[in-house]
């Protein structure tokens, strides 16, 4: 598999960054404490919070790497589809990128301005900073975290729909080893 993309497939680096980001977002969501600051920052949840914050920090930096790599990579040409699907696809992709930035940013700012450091494996505690609007940012973080999961689920469902029903290469261009269903011979 090539590091860079072709006209019909994403390259190996883009695929790896995509799937690693998806995995880290899912794990961060599953281990998140949620709820009031007393629960989130309780001593009993310290190790879970450390994991959640480290995952969020990693997601943020994976996004930076993806955005830096994107102009140098070949993005596959989209398969033929109705105009509304192409617009929805682009809007969903850019919304996911925006959420991948906004979710960790609101978490870090919410913690810092709520009087809590952000602790990352290998780096230690960062912050906090003086401020009083941390709780508002933490609520926004929770809402955006829910939105990114729903939007990512919709994104995945659309890719599966394309693969199973439209039989185009939308899914196969991002999944290593998955062949284009349009090229498969039906019995």
Coordinates of N, CA, C and O in Angstrom, one line a residue:
X1 N 0.8 -1.2 0.0 CA 0.0 0.0 0.0 C 0.9 1.2 0.0 O 1.8 1.3 0.8
X2 N 0.5 2.2 -0.8 CA 1.3 3.4 -1.0 C 1.0 4.3 0.2 O -0.1 4.4 0.7
X3 N 2.0 5.1 0.6 CA 1.8 6.1 1.6 C 0.8 7.2 1.2 O 0.0 7.7 2.0
X4 N 0.8 7.6 -0.1 CA 0.0 8.6 -0.6 C -1.2 8.0 -1.4 O -1.2 6.8 -1.8
X5 N -2.2 8.8 -1.6 CA -3.5 8.3 -2.2 C -3.3 8.2 -3.7 O -2.4 8.7 -4.3
X6 N -4.4 7.6 -4.3 CA -4.5 7.5 -5.7 C -5.8 8.1 -6.1 O -6.6 8.7 -5.3
X7 N -6.2 8.0 -7.4 CA -7.5 8.6 -7.8 C -8.7 7.8 -7.2 O -9.8 8.3 -7.2
X8 N -8.4 6.5 -6.7 CA -9.5 5.7 -6.3 C -9.4 5.3 -4.8 O -10.3 4.7 -4.2
X9 N -8.2 5.5 -4.1 CA -8.0 5.1 -2.7 C -7.2 6.1 -2.0 O -6.4 6.8 -2.5
X10 N -7.6 6.2 -0.7 CA -6.7 7.0 0.2 C -5.4 6.3 0.4 O -5.4 5.0 0.4
X11 N -4.4 7.0 0.7 CA -3.1 6.4 0.9 C -3.0 5.8 2.3 O -3.9 6.0 3.2
X12 N -1.9 5.0 2.6 CA -1.8 4.3 3.8 C -1.7 5.2 5.0 O -2.3 4.9 6.1
X13 N -1.1 6.4 4.9 CA -1.0 7.3 6.0 C -2.4 7.9 6.4 O -2.8 7.9 7.5
X14 N -3.1 8.3 5.4 CA -4.4 8.9 5.6 C -5.3 7.8 6.2 O -6.1 8.1 7.1
X15 N -5.3 6.6 5.7 CA -6.1 5.5 6.3 C -5.7 5.2 7.8 O -6.6 5.1 8.6
X16 N -4.4 5.2 8.0 CA -4.0 4.9 9.4 C -4.4 6.1 10.4 O -4.9 5.8 11.5
X17 N -4.2 7.3 9.9 CA -4.7 8.4 10.7 C -6.2 8.4 11.0 O -6.6 8.7 12.1
X18 N -6.9 8.1 9.9 CA -8.4 8.1 10.0 C -8.8 7.0 11.1 O -9.6 7.3 12.0
X19 N -8.3 5.8 10.9 CA -8.8 4.7 11.8 C -8.2 4.9 13.2 O -9.0 4.6 14.2
X20 N -7.0 5.4 13.4 CA -6.5 5.7 14.7 C -7.3 6.8 15.4 O -7.6 6.6 16.6
X21 N -7.6 7.8 14.7 CA -8.5 8.9 15.3 C -9.8 8.3 15.7 O -10.3 8.6 16.8
X22 N -10.5 7.5 14.8 CA -11.8 7.0 15.2 C -11.7 6.1 16.4 O -12.5 6.2 17.3
X23 N -10.7 5.3 16.5 CA -10.5 4.4 17.7 C -10.3 5.2 19.0 O -10.9 5.0 20.0
X24 N -9.4 6.2 18.9 CA -9.1 7.1 20.1 C -10.4 7.9 20.5 O -10.6 8.0 21.7
X25 N -11.1 8.4 19.6 CA -12.3 9.1 19.9 C -13.3 8.2 20.6 O -13.9 8.5 21.6
X26 N -13.5 7.0 20.1 CA -14.4 6.0 20.7 C -14.0 5.7 22.1 O -14.8 5.7 23.0
X27 N -12.7 5.4 22.3 CA -12.2 5.0 23.6 C -12.4 6.2 24.6 O -12.8 6.0 25.7
X28 N -12.0 7.4 24.1 CA -12.2 8.6 25.0 C -13.6 8.7 25.4 O -13.9 9.1 26.5
X29 N -14.5 8.5 24.5 CA -16.0 8.7 24.8 C -16.4 7.6 25.8 O -17.1 7.9 26.8
X30 N -15.9 6.4 25.6 CA -16.3 5.3 26.5 C -15.8 5.4 27.9 O -16.4 5.0 28.9
X31 N -14.6 6.0 28.1 CA -14.0 6.1 29.4 C -14.3 7.5 30.1 O -13.9 7.7 31.2
X32 N -15.0 8.4 29.3 CA -15.3 9.7 29.9 C -16.2 9.5 31.1 O -17.2 8.7 31.2
X33 N -15.9 10.3 32.1 CA -16.7 10.3 33.4 C -18.0 11.0 33.2 O -19.1 10.6 33.7
X34 N -18.0 12.2 32.6 CA -19.2 13.0 32.5 C -19.7 13.5 33.8 O -19.2 13.0 34.9
X35 N -20.6 14.4 33.8 CA -21.2 14.8 35.0 C -20.6 16.1 35.6 O -19.8 16.7 34.9
X36 N -20.9 16.4 36.8 CA -20.4 17.6 37.5 C -18.9 17.5 37.7 O -18.3 16.4 37.8
X37 N -18.2 18.6 37.9 CA -16.8 18.6 38.2 C -16.4 17.8 39.4 O -15.3 17.2 39.4
X38 N -17.2 17.7 40.4 CA -16.9 16.9 41.6 C -16.7 15.5 41.2 O -15.9 14.8 41.8
X39 N -17.5 15.0 40.3 CA -17.3 13.6 39.8 C -16.2 13.4 38.9 O -15.4 12.5 39.0
X40 N -16.1 14.3 37.9 CA -15.0 14.2 36.9 C -13.7 14.3 37.5 O -12.8 13.5 37.1
X41 N -13.5 15.2 38.5 CA -12.2 15.4 39.0 C -12.0 14.8 40.4 O -11.1 15.1 41.2
X42 N -12.8 13.8 40.7 CA -12.7 13.1 42.0 C -11.4 12.2 42.0 O -11.0 11.7 40.9
X43 N -10.9 12.0 43.2 CA -9.7 11.2 43.3 C -9.9 9.7 42.8 O -9.0 9.1 42.2
X44 N -11.2 9.2 43.0 CA -11.5 7.9 42.5 C -11.4 7.7 41.0 O -11.3 6.6 40.5
X45 N -11.6 8.8 40.3 CA -11.6 8.8 38.8 C -10.3 9.3 38.2 O -10.3 9.5 37.0
X46 N -9.3 9.6 39.0 CA -8.1 10.2 38.5 C -7.4 9.4 37.4 O -7.0 10.0 36.4
X47 N -7.4 8.1 37.5 CA -6.7 7.3 36.4 C -7.5 7.4 35.1 O -7.0 7.4 34.0
X48 N -8.9 7.3 35.3 CA -9.7 7.4 34.1 C -9.6 8.7 33.4 O -9.6 8.9 32.2
X49 N -9.6 9.8 34.3 CA -9.5 11.2 33.7 C -8.1 11.3 33.0 O -8.1 11.9 31.9
X50 N -7.1 10.8 33.6 CA -5.8 10.8 32.9 C -5.8 10.1 31.5 O -5.3 10.7 30.5
X51 N -6.4 9.0 31.5 CA -6.6 8.3 30.2 C -7.4 9.1 29.2 O -7.0 9.3 28.1
X52 N -8.5 9.6 29.7 CA -9.4 10.4 28.8 C -8.7 11.7 28.3 O -8.8 12.0 27.1
X53 N -8.0 12.4 29.2 CA -7.3 13.6 28.7 C -6.2 13.3 27.8 O -5.9 14.0 26.8
X54 N -5.5 12.2 28.1 CA -4.4 11.8 27.2 C -4.9 11.4 25.8 O -4.3 11.8 24.8
X55 N -6.0 10.7 25.7 CA -6.6 10.3 24.5 C -7.1 11.6 23.7 O -6.8 11.7 22.5
X56 N -7.7 12.5 24.4 CA -8.1 13.8 23.8 C -6.9 14.6 23.2 O -7.0 15.1 22.1
X57 N -5.9 14.6 24.0 CA -4.6 15.3 23.6 C -4.1 14.6 22.3 O -3.7 15.3 21.3
X58 N -4.1 13.3 22.3 CA -3.6 12.6 21.1 C -4.5 12.8 19.9 O -4.0 13.0 18.8
X59 N -5.8 12.9 20.1 CA -6.8 13.1 19.0 C -6.5 14.5 18.4 O -6.4 14.7 17.2
X60 N -6.2 15.5 19.3 CA -5.9 16.9 18.8 C -4.7 16.8 17.9 O -4.7 17.4 16.8
X61 N -3.6 16.2 18.4 CA -2.4 16.2 17.6 C -2.5 15.3 16.3 O -1.9 15.6 15.3
X62 N -3.3 14.3 16.4 CA -3.6 13.5 15.1 C -4.3 14.4 14.1 O -4.0 14.3 12.9
X63 N -5.2 15.2 14.6 CA -5.9 16.1 13.7 C -4.9 17.1 13.0 O -4.9 17.3 11.8
X64 N -4.0 17.6 13.8 CA -2.9 18.5 13.3 C -2.1 17.8 12.2 O -1.9 18.4 11.1
X65 N -1.7 16.6 12.5 CA -0.9 15.8 11.5 C -1.8 15.6 10.3 O -1.3 15.8 9.1
X66 N -3.0 15.3 10.4 CA -3.9 15.0 9.3 C -4.0 16.3 8.4 O -4.0 16.2 7.2
X67 N -4.2 17.4 9.1 CA -4.4 18.7 8.3 C -3.1 19.1 7.6 O -3.1 19.7 6.6
X68 N -1.9 18.8 8.3 CA -0.7 19.1 7.6 C -0.4 18.2 6.5 O 0.1 18.6 5.4
X69 N -0.8 16.9 6.6 CA -0.6 16.0 5.5 C -1.5 16.2 4.3 O -1.1 15.9 3.2
X70 N -2.7 16.6 4.6 CA -3.8 16.7 3.6 C -3.3 17.4 2.3 O -3.6 16.9 1.2
X71 N -2.7 18.6 2.4 CA -2.3 19.2 1.1 C -1.3 18.5 0.3 O -1.1 18.7 -0.9
X72 N -0.5 17.6 0.9 CA 0.5 16.8 0.2 C 0.0 15.5 -0.3 O 0.7 14.8 -1.1
X73 N -1.1 15.1 0.1 CA -1.7 13.8 -0.3 C -2.6 13.9 -1.4 O -3.2 15.0 -1.7
X74 N -2.8 12.8 -2.1 CA -3.8 12.8 -3.2 C -5.1 12.3 -2.6 O -5.1 11.2 -2.1
X75 N -6.1 13.1 -2.8 CA -7.4 12.7 -2.3 C -8.2 12.0 -3.4 O -8.2 12.5 -4.6
X76 N -8.7 10.8 -3.2 CA -9.4 10.1 -4.3 C -10.6 10.9 -4.9 O -11.2 11.7 -4.2
X77 N -10.7 10.8 -6.2 CA -11.9 11.4 -6.9 C -13.1 10.7 -6.3 O -13.2 9.5 -6.2
X78 N -14.2 11.5 -6.0 CA -15.4 10.9 -5.5 C -16.1 10.0 -6.6 O -16.0 10.4 -7.8
X79 N -16.6 8.9 -6.2 CA -17.4 8.2 -7.2 C -18.6 9.0 -7.6 O -19.1 9.8 -6.9
X80 N -19.2 8.7 -8.8 CA -20.4 9.4 -9.2 C -21.5 9.2 -8.2 O -21.8 8.1 -7.7
X81 N -22.1 10.3 -7.8 CA -23.3 10.3 -6.9 C -24.0 11.6 -7.1 O -23.5 12.5 -7.7
X82 N -25.3 11.6 -6.7 CA -26.1 12.8 -6.8 C -25.4 14.0 -6.1 O -24.7 13.8 -5.1
X83 N -25.7 15.2 -6.6 CA -25.0 16.4 -6.0 C -25.3 16.5 -4.6 O -24.4 16.9 -3.8
X84 N -26.5 16.2 -4.1 CA -26.8 16.4 -2.7 C -26.0 15.5 -1.8 O -25.6 15.9 -0.7
X85 N -25.6 14.3 -2.3 CA -24.8 13.4 -1.5 C -23.4 13.9 -1.4 O -22.7 13.8 -0.4
X86 N -22.9 14.5 -2.5 CA -21.5 15.0 -2.5 C -21.4 16.2 -1.6 O -20.5 16.3 -0.8
X87 N -22.5 17.1 -1.6 CA -22.5 18.2 -0.6 C -22.6 17.7 0.8 O -21.8 18.2 1.7
X88 N -23.4 16.7 1.1 CA -23.6 16.2 2.4 C -22.3 15.5 2.9 O -21.9 15.7 4.0
X89 N -21.6 14.9 2.0 CA -20.3 14.2 2.3 C -19.3 15.3 2.7 O -18.6 15.1 3.7
X90 N -19.1 16.3 1.9 CA -18.1 17.3 2.2 C -18.5 18.0 3.5 O -17.6 18.3 4.3
X91 N -19.7 18.4 3.7 CA -20.2 19.0 4.9 C -19.9 18.2 6.1 O -19.4 18.7 7.2
X92 N -20.2 16.9 6.0 CA -19.9 16.0 7.1 C -18.4 15.9 7.4 O -18.0 15.9 8.6
X93 N -17.6 15.7 6.4 CA -16.2 15.7 6.6 C -15.6 16.9 7.3 O -14.9 16.8 8.3
X94 N -16.0 18.1 6.9 CA -15.5 19.3 7.5 C -16.1 19.5 8.9 O -15.4 20.0 9.7
X95 N -17.3 19.1 9.1 CA -17.9 19.2 10.4 C -17.1 18.2 11.4 O -16.9 18.6 12.5
X96 N -16.8 17.1 10.9 CA -16.0 16.1 11.7 C -14.6 16.7 12.1 O -14.1 16.7 13.2
X97 N -14.0 17.3 11.1 CA -12.7 18.0 11.3 C -12.9 19.1 12.4 O -12.1 19.3 13.3
X98 N -13.9 19.9 12.2 CA -14.1 21.0 13.2 C -14.4 20.5 14.6 O -13.9 21.0 15.6
X99 N -15.1 19.4 14.7 CA -15.4 18.8 16.0 C -14.2 18.2 16.6 O -14.0 18.2 17.8
X100 N -13.3 17.6 15.7 CA -12.0 17.0 16.2 C -11.1 18.1 16.8 O -10.3 17.8 17.6
X101 N -11.3 19.3 16.4 CA -10.6 20.4 17.0 C -11.3 21.0 18.2 O -10.8 21.2 19.2
X102 N -12.7 21.2 18.0 CA -13.4 21.8 19.1 C -13.6 21.0 20.4 O -13.6 21.5 21.5
X103 N -13.7 19.7 20.2 CA -14.0 18.8 21.4 C -12.8 18.8 22.3 O -12.9 19.2 23.5
X104 N -11.5 18.6 21.8 CA -10.4 18.7 22.8 C -10.1 20.1 23.2 O -9.8 20.3 24.4
X105 N -10.3 21.1 22.3 CA -10.1 22.5 22.7 C -11.0 22.9 23.9 O -10.6 23.5 24.8
X106 N -12.3 22.6 23.8 CA -13.2 23.0 24.8 C -12.9 22.2 26.1 O -13.1 22.8 27.2
X107 N -12.4 21.0 26.0 CA -12.1 20.2 27.2 C -10.9 20.9 27.9 O -10.9 21.1 29.1
X108 N -9.9 21.2 27.1 CA -8.7 21.7 27.7 C -9.0 23.1 28.3 O -8.6 23.4 29.5
X109 N -9.6 24.0 27.6 CA -10.0 25.3 28.1 C -10.9 25.2 29.2 O -10.8 26.0 30.2
X110 N -11.9 24.3 29.2 CA -12.8 24.2 30.3 C -12.1 23.7 31.6 O -12.4 24.2 32.6
X111 N -11.2 22.8 31.4 CA -10.5 22.4 32.6 C -9.6 23.5 33.2 O -9.6 23.8 34.3
X112 N -8.8 24.1 32.3 CA -7.9 25.1 32.7 C -8.6 26.3 33.4 O -8.2 26.8 34.4
X113 N -9.7 26.8 32.7 CA -10.4 27.9 33.3 C -11.4 27.5 34.3 O -12.1 28.4 34.9
X114 N -11.5 26.3 34.6 CA -12.3 25.8 35.8 C -11.4 25.5 37.0 O -11.9 24.9 38.0
X115 N -10.1 25.8 36.8 CA -9.2 25.6 37.9 C -8.6 24.2 38.0 O -8.0 23.8 39.0
X116 N -8.6 23.5 36.9 CA -8.1 22.1 36.9 C -7.0 22.0 35.8 O -7.1 22.5 34.7
X117 N -5.9 21.3 36.2 CA -4.9 21.1 35.1 C -5.3 20.0 34.1 O -6.2 19.2 34.4
X118 N -4.7 20.0 33.0 CA -4.9 18.9 32.0 C -3.7 18.0 32.1 O -2.6 18.5 32.0
X119 N -3.8 16.7 32.4 CA -2.7 15.9 32.6 C -2.6 14.9 31.5 O -3.6 14.3 31.1
X120 N -1.4 14.8 30.9 CA -1.2 13.9 29.7 C 0.0 13.0 30.1 O 1.0 13.4 30.6
X121 N -0.2 11.7 29.7 CA 0.9 10.7 29.9 C 2.2 11.3 29.3 O 2.2 11.7 28.2
X122 N 3.2 11.2 30.1 CA 4.5 11.7 29.6 C 4.8 13.1 29.7 O 6.0 13.6 29.6
X123 N 3.8 14.0 29.8 CA 4.0 15.4 29.9 C 3.7 16.0 31.2 O 4.2 17.0 31.6
X124 N 2.8 15.3 32.0 CA 2.5 15.8 33.3 C 1.3 16.7 33.2 O 0.6 16.8 32.2
X125 N 1.2 17.5 34.3 CA 0.0 18.5 34.4 C 0.4 19.8 33.6 O 1.4 20.3 33.8
X126 N -0.6 20.3 32.9 CA -0.5 21.5 32.2 C -1.6 22.4 32.7 O -2.8 22.1 32.7
X127 N -1.3 23.6 33.2 CA -2.3 24.5 33.7 C -2.5 24.3 35.2 O -1.7 23.6 35.8
X128 N -3.5 24.8 35.8 CA -4.7 25.6 35.3 C -4.3 27.1 35.2 O -3.3 27.5 35.6
X129 N -5.3 27.8 34.6 CA -5.2 29.2 34.5 C -6.4 29.9 35.2 O -7.4 29.3 35.3
X130 N -6.2 31.1 35.6 CA -7.3 31.8 36.2 C -8.5 32.1 35.3 O -8.3 32.3 34.1
X131 N -9.7 31.9 35.8 CA -10.8 32.1 35.0 C -12.1 31.6 35.7 O -11.9 30.8 36.7
X132 N -13.2 31.9 35.2 CA -14.4 31.5 35.9 C -15.4 30.8 34.9 O -16.5 30.5 35.3
X133 N -15.1 30.6 33.6 CA -16.0 30.1 32.7 C -15.7 28.7 32.3 O -16.1 28.2 31.2
X134 N -15.0 28.0 33.1 CA -14.7 26.6 32.8 C -15.9 25.7 32.8 O -15.9 24.8 31.9
X135 N -16.8 25.9 33.7 CA -18.0 25.0 33.7 C -18.8 25.1 32.4 O -19.3 24.1 31.9
X136 N -18.9 26.3 31.9 CA -19.7 26.5 30.6 C -19.0 25.7 29.5 O -19.6 25.1 28.6
X137 N -17.6 25.9 29.4 CA -16.9 25.2 28.4 C -17.0 23.6 28.6 O -17.0 22.9 27.6
X138 N -17.0 23.2 29.8 CA -17.1 21.7 30.0 C -18.4 21.2 29.5 O -18.5 20.1 29.0
X139 N -19.5 22.0 29.7 CA -20.8 21.6 29.2 C -20.8 21.5 27.7 O -21.3 20.6 27.0
X140 N -20.2 22.5 27.1 CA -20.1 22.6 25.6 C -19.3 21.4 25.1 O -19.6 20.7 24.2
X141 N -18.2 21.0 25.9 CA -17.4 19.9 25.5 C -18.2 18.6 25.5 O -18.1 17.8 24.6
X142 N -19.0 18.4 26.6 CA -19.9 17.2 26.6 C -20.9 17.2 25.5 O -21.1 16.1 24.9
X143 N -21.5 18.3 25.2 CA -22.4 18.3 24.1 C -21.7 18.0 22.7 O -22.2 17.2 21.9
X144 N -20.6 18.6 22.5 CA -19.8 18.4 21.3 C -19.3 16.9 21.2 O -19.3 16.4 20.1
X145 N -19.0 16.4 22.3 CA -18.6 15.0 22.4 C -19.7 14.1 21.9 O -19.5 13.1 21.2
X146 N -20.9 14.4 22.4 CA -22.1 13.6 21.9 C -22.3 13.8 20.4 O -22.6 12.8 19.7
X147 N -22.2 15.0 20.0 CA -22.5 15.3 18.5 C -21.4 14.6 17.7 O -21.8 14.0 16.6
X148 N -20.2 14.6 18.1 CA -19.2 13.9 17.2 C -19.4 12.4 17.1 O -19.3 11.8 16.0
X149 N -19.9 11.8 18.2 CA -20.2 10.4 18.1 C -21.4 10.1 17.2 O -21.4 9.2 16.3
X150 N -22.5 10.9 17.2 CA -23.6 10.8 16.4 C -23.2 11.0 14.9 O -23.6 10.3 14.0
X151 N -22.4 12.1 14.7 CA -22.0 12.4 13.3 C -21.1 11.4 12.7 O -21.2 11.0 11.6
X152 N -20.2 10.9 13.6 CA -19.3 9.8 13.1 C -20.1 8.5 12.8 O -19.8 7.8 11.8
X153 N -21.1 8.2 13.6 CA -22.0 7.1 13.3 C -22.8 7.3 12.0 O -22.9 6.3 11.2
X154 N -23.2 8.5 11.8 CA -23.9 8.8 10.5 C -22.9 8.6 9.3 O -23.3 8.0 8.3
X155 N -21.7 9.1 9.5 CA -20.7 9.0 8.5 C -20.4 7.5 8.2 O -20.3 7.1 7.0
X156 N -20.3 6.7 9.2 CA -20.0 5.2 9.0 C -21.2 4.6 8.4 O -21.1 3.7 7.4
X157 N -22.4 4.9 8.8 CA -23.6 4.3 8.2 C -23.7 4.7 6.7 O -24.1 3.8 5.9
X158 N -23.4 5.9 6.4 CA -23.4 6.3 5.0 C -22.4 5.6 4.1 O -22.7 5.1 3.0
X159 N -21.2 5.3 4.7 CA -20.2 4.6 4.0 C -20.7 3.1 3.8 O -20.5 2.6 2.7
X160 N -21.3 2.6 4.8 CA -21.8 1.2 4.6 C -22.9 1.1 3.6 O -23.0 0.2 2.8
X161 N -23.8 2.1 3.6 CA -24.9 2.2 2.7 C -24.3 2.3 1.3 O -24.8 1.6 0.4
X162 N -23.3 3.1 1.1 CA -22.7 3.2 -0.3 C -22.1 1.8 -0.7 O -22.3 1.4 -1.9
X163 N -21.5 1.1 0.2 CA -20.9 -0.2 -0.1 C -21.9 -1.2 -0.4 O -21.8 -2.0 -1.4
X164 N -22.9 -1.3 0.4 CA -23.9 -2.4 0.3 C -25.0 -2.2 -0.7 O -25.4 -3.1 -1.4
X165 N -25.4 -0.9 -0.8 CA -26.6 -0.7 -1.7 C -26.2 0.1 -3.0 O -26.8 -0.2 -4.0
X166 N -25.4 1.1 -2.9 CA -25.0 1.8 -4.1 C -23.8 1.1 -4.8 O -23.5 1.4 -6.0
X167 N -23.1 0.2 -4.1 CA -22.0 -0.6 -4.6 C -21.0 0.2 -5.3 O -20.5 -0.1 -6.4
X168 N -20.6 1.3 -4.6 CA -19.5 2.1 -5.1 C -18.3 2.0 -4.1 O -18.4 1.2 -3.2
X169 N -17.3 2.7 -4.4 CA -16.0 2.6 -3.6 C -15.8 3.5 -2.4 O -14.8 3.7 -1.9
X170 N -16.9 4.2 -2.0 CA -16.8 5.1 -0.9 C -16.1 4.5 0.3 O -15.2 5.0 0.9
X171 N -16.6 3.3 0.7 CA -16.0 2.6 1.9 C -14.7 2.0 1.6 O -13.7 2.1 2.3
X172 N -14.6 1.3 0.4 CA -13.4 0.6 0.1 C -12.2 1.5 -0.1 O -11.0 1.1 0.0
X173 N -12.4 2.8 -0.4 CA -11.2 3.7 -0.6 C -10.6 4.1 0.7 O -9.5 4.5 0.8
X174 N -11.2 3.8 1.9 CA -10.7 4.1 3.2 C -10.3 2.8 4.0 O -9.6 2.9 5.0
X175 N -10.8 1.7 3.6 CA -10.6 0.4 4.4 C -9.5 -0.4 3.7 O -9.7 -0.8 2.6
X176 N -8.4 -0.6 4.4 CA -7.3 -1.4 3.8 C -7.8 -2.8 3.4 O -8.5 -3.5 4.2
X177 N -7.5 -3.2 2.2 CA -7.8 -4.6 1.8 C -9.2 -4.8 1.3 O -9.5 -5.9 0.8
X178 N -10.1 -3.8 1.5 CA -11.5 -4.0 1.0 C -11.6 -3.6 -0.4 O -11.2 -2.6 -0.9
X179 N -12.1 -4.6 -1.2 CA -12.2 -4.3 -2.7 C -13.4 -3.5 -3.0 O -14.4 -3.5 -2.3
X180 N -13.3 -2.9 -4.2 CA -14.4 -2.0 -4.7 C -15.5 -2.9 -5.1 O -15.4 -3.8 -6.0
X181 N -16.7 -2.8 -4.5 CA -17.9 -3.7 -4.9 C -18.3 -3.5 -6.3 O -18.9 -4.5 -6.8
X182 N -18.1 -2.4 -6.9 CA -18.5 -2.3 -8.3 C -17.6 -3.2 -9.3 O -18.1 -3.5 -10.4
X183 N -16.5 -3.6 -8.8 CA -15.6 -4.4 -9.6 C -15.8 -5.9 -9.3 O -15.1 -6.7 -10.0
X184 N -16.6 -6.2 -8.4 CA -16.8 -7.6 -8.0 C -17.9 -8.2 -9.0 O -18.9 -7.5 -9.3
X185 N -17.6 -9.4 -9.4 CA -18.6 -10.1 -10.3 C -19.6 -10.8 -9.4 O -19.3 -11.5 -8.5
X186 N -20.9 -10.5 -9.7 CA -22.0 -11.2 -9.0 C -22.3 -12.5 -9.7 O -22.3 -12.6 -10.9
X187 N -22.6 -13.5 -8.9 CA -23.0 -14.8 -9.5 C -24.3 -14.8 -10.1 O -25.1 -14.0 -9.9

